[in-house]
PDB file of C-alpha atoms in Angstrom:
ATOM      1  CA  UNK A   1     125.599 109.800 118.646  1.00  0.00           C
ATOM      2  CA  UNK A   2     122.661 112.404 118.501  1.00  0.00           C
ATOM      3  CA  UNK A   3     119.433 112.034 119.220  1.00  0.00           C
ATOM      4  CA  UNK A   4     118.561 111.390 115.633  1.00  0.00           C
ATOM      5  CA  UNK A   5     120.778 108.663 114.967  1.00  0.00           C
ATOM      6  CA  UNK A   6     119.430 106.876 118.483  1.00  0.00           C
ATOM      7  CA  UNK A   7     116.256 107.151 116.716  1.00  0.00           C
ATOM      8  CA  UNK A   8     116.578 106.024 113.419  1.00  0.00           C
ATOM      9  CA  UNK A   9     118.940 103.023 114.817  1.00  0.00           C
ATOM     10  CA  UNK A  10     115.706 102.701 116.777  1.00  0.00           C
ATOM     11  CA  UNK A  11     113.804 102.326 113.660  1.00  0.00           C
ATOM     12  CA  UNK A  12     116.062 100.138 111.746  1.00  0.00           C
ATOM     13  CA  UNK A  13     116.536  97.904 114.609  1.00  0.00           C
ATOM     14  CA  UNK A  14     112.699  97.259 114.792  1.00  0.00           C
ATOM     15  CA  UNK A  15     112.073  96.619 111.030  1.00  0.00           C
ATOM     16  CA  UNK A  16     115.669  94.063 111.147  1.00  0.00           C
ATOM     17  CA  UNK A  17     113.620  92.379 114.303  1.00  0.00           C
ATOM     18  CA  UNK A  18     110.560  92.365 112.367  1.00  0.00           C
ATOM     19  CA  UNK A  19     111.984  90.646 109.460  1.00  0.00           C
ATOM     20  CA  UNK A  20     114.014  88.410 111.317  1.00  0.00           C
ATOM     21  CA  UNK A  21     111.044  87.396 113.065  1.00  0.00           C
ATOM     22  CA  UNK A  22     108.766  86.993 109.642  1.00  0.00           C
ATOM     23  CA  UNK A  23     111.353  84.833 108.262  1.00  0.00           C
ATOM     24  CA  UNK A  24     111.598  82.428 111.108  1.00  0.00           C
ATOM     25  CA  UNK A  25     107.761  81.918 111.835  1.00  0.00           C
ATOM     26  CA  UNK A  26     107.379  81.168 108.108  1.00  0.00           C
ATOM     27  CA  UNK A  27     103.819  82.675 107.946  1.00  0.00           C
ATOM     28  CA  UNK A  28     102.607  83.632 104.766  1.00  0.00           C
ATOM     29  CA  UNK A  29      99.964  85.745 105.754  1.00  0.00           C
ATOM     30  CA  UNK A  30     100.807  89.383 104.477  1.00  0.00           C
ATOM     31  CA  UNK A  31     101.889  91.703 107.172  1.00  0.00           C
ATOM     32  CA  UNK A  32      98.562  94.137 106.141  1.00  0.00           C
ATOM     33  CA  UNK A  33      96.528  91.383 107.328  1.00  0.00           C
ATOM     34  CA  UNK A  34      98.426  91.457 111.240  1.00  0.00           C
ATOM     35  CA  UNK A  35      98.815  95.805 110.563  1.00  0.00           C
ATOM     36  CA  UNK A  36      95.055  95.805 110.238  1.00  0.00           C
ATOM     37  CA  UNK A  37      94.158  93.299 112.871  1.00  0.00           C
ATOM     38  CA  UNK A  38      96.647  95.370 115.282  1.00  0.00           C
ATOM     39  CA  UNK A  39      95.366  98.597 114.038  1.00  0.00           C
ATOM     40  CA  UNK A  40      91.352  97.450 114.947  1.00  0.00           C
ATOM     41  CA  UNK A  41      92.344  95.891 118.401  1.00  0.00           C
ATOM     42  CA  UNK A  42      93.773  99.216 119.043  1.00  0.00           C
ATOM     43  CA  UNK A  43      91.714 101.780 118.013  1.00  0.00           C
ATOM     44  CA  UNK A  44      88.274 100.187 117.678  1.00  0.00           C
ATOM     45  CA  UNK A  45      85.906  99.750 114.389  1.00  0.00           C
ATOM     46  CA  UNK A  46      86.878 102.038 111.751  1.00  0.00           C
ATOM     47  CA  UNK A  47      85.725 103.298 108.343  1.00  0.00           C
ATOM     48  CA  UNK A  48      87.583 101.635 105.318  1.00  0.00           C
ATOM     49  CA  UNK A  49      89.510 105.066 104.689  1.00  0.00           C
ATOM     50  CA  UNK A  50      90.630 106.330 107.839  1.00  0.00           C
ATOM     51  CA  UNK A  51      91.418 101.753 108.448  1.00  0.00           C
ATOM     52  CA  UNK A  52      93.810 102.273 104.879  1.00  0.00           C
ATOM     53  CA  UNK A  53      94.875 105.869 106.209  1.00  0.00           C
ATOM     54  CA  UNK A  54      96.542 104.402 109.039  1.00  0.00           C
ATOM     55  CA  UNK A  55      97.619 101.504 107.644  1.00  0.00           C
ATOM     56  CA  UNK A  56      99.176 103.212 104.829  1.00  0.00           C
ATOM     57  CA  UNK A  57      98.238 101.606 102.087  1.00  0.00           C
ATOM     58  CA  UNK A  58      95.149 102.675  98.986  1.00  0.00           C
ATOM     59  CA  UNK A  59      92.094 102.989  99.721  1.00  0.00           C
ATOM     60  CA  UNK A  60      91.355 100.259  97.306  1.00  0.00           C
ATOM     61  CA  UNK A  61      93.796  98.037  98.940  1.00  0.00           C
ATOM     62  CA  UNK A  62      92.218  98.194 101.957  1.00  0.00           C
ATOM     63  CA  UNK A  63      88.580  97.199 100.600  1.00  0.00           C
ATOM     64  CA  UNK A  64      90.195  93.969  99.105  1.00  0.00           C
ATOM     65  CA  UNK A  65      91.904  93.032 101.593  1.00  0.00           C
ATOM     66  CA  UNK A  66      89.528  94.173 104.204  1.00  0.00           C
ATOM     67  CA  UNK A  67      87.293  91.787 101.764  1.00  0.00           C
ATOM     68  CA  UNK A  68      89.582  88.468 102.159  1.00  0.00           C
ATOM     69  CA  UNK A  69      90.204  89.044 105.883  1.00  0.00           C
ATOM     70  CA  UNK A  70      85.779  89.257 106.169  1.00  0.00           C
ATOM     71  CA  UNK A  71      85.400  86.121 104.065  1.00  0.00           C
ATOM     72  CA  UNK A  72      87.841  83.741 106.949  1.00  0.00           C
ATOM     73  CA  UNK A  73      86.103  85.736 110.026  1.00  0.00           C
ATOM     74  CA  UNK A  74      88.894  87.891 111.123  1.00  0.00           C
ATOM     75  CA  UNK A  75      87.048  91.416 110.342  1.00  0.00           C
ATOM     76  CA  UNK A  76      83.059  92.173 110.164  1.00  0.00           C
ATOM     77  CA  UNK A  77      81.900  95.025 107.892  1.00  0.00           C
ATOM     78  CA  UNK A  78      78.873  97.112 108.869  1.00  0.00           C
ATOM     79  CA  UNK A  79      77.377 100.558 107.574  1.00  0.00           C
ATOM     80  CA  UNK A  80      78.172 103.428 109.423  1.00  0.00           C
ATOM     81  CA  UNK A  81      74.855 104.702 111.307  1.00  0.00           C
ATOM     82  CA  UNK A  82      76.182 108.002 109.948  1.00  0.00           C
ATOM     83  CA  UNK A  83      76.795 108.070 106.322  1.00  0.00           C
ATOM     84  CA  UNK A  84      74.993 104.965 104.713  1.00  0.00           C
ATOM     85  CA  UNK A  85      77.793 105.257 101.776  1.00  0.00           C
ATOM     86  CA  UNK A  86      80.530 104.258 104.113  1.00  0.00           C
ATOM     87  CA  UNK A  87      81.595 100.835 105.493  1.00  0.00           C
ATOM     88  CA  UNK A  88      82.837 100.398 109.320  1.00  0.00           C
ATOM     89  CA  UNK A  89      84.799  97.660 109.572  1.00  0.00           C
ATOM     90  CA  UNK A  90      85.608  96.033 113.403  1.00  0.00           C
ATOM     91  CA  UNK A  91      87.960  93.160 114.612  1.00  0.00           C
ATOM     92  CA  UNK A  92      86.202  89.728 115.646  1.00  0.00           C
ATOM     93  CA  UNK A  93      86.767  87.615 118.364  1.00  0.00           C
ATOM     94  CA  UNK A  94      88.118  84.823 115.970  1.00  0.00           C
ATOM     95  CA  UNK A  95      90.673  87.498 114.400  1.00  0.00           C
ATOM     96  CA  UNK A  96      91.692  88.594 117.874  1.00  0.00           C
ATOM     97  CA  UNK A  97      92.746  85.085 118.152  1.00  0.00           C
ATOM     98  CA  UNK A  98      94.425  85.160 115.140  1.00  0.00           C
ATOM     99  CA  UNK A  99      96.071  88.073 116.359  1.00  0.00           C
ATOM    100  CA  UNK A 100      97.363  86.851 119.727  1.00  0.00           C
ATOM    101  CA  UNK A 101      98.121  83.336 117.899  1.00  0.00           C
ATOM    102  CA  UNK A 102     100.272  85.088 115.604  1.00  0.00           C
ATOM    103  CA  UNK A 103     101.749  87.443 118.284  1.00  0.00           C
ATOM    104  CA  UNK A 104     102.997  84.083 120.329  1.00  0.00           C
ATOM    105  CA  UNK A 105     104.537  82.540 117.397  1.00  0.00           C
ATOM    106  CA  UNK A 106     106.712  85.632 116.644  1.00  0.00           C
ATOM    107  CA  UNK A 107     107.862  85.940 120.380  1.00  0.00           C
ATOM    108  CA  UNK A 108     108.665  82.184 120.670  1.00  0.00           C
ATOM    109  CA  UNK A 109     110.790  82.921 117.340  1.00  0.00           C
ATOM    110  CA  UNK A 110     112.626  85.705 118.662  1.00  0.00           C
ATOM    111  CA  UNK A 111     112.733  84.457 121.731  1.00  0.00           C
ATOM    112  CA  UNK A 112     116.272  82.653 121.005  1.00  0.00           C
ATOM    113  CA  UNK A 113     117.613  86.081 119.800  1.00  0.00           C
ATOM    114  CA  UNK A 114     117.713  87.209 123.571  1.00  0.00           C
ATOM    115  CA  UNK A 115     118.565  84.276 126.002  1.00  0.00           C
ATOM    116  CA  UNK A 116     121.734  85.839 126.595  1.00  0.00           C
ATOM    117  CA  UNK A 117     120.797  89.199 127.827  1.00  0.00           C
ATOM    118  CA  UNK A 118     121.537  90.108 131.012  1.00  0.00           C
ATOM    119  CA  UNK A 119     119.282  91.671 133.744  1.00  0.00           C
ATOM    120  CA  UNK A 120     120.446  95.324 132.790  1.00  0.00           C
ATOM    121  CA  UNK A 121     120.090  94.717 129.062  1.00  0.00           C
ATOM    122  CA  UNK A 122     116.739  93.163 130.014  1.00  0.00           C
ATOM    123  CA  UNK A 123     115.291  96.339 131.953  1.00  0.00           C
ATOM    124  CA  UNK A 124     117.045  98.386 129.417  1.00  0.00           C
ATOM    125  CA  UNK A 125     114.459  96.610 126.776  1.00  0.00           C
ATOM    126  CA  UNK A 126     111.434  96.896 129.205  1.00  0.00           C
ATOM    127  CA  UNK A 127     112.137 101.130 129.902  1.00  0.00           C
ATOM    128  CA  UNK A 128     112.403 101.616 125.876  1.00  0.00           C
ATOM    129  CA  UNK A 129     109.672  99.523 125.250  1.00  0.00           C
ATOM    130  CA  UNK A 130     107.347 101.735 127.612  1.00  0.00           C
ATOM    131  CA  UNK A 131     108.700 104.711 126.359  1.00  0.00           C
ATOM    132  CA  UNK A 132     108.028 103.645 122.734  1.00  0.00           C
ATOM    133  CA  UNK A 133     103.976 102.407 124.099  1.00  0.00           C
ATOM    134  CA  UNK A 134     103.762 105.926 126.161  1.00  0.00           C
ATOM    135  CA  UNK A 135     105.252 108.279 123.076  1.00  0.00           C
ATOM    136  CA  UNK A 136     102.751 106.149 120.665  1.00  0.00           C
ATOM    137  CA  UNK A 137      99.757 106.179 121.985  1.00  0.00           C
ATOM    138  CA  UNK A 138     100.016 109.836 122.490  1.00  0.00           C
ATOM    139  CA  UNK A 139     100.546 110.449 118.817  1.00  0.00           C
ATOM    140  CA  UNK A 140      98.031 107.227 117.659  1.00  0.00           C
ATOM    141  CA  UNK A 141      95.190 108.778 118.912  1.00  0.00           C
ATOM    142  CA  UNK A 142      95.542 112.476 117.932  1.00  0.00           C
ATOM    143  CA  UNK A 143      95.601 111.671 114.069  1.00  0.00           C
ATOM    144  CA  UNK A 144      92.175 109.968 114.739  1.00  0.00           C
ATOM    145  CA  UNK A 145      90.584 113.057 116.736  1.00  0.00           C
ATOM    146  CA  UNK A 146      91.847 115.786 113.886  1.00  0.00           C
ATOM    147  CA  UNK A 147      90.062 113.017 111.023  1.00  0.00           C
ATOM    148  CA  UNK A 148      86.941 113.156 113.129  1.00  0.00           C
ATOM    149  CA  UNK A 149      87.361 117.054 113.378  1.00  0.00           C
ATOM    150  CA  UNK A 150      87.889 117.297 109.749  1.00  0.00           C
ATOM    151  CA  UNK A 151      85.112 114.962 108.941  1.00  0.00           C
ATOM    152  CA  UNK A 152      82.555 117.213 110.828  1.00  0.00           C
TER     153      UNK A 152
END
């Protein structure tokens, strides 16, 4: 197998887990919403474009739904101290709750998937899922410094 095809197995194994584990929780809540709420936690308040950019979904999209998630608490909407026209939009303590509430449901779903792994298979998890954190946050926060280049 090539490098490639470790990767994209990679990739489909990750959306099959995240399905798997949608499916079993039962929650209703759009996956935007827990995108977004991830997205904020990690990278701090954000304008409505650059929120949508990395969310990838419309502009427009991301205004209702930004909308919704402001009217039950889980986001507060402000005006950016440098362009009046544009909307920052920040993470509250009640939707980091929501967050971490919904985080602990999907691991206590999952959790069943994996009771038989053994200690290699275990550390095997652990060492990809640090690569995966250390490779991401690399890239995650270069998009965000060449949008604040652009924007000056």
């Amino acid at each position: 197998m090539t490098h490639d095809q470790d990767i994209e197995t990679l990739i489909v194994a990750a959306h099959a887990l995240t399905r798997v584990a949608a499916l079993e929780t039962a929650n209703e809540t759009p996956a935007a919403q827990w995108r977004t709420l991830t997205i904020l936690r990690d990278h701090g308040a954000l304008r409505i474009g650059e929120l949508a950019r990395l969310s990838r979904v419309t502009q427009p999209g991301m205004t209702r739904l930004v909308g919704q998630m402001t009217v039950h608490g889980l986001v507060a909407k402000t005006t950016d101290a440098a362009d009046s026209r544009a909307t920052v939009v920040e993470v509250t303590p009640l939707g980091l709750e929501a967050l971490q509430t919904w985080l602990l449901q999907l691991t206590a779903a999952l959790a069943p998937h994996f009771e038989d792994l053994e200690p290699a298979e275990w550390d095997a998890l652990r060492t990809t899922a640090a690569v995966l954190t250390r490779k991401l946050d690399r890239t995650r926060t270069a998009p965000l410094a060449d949008a604040a280049e652009a924007a000056r």
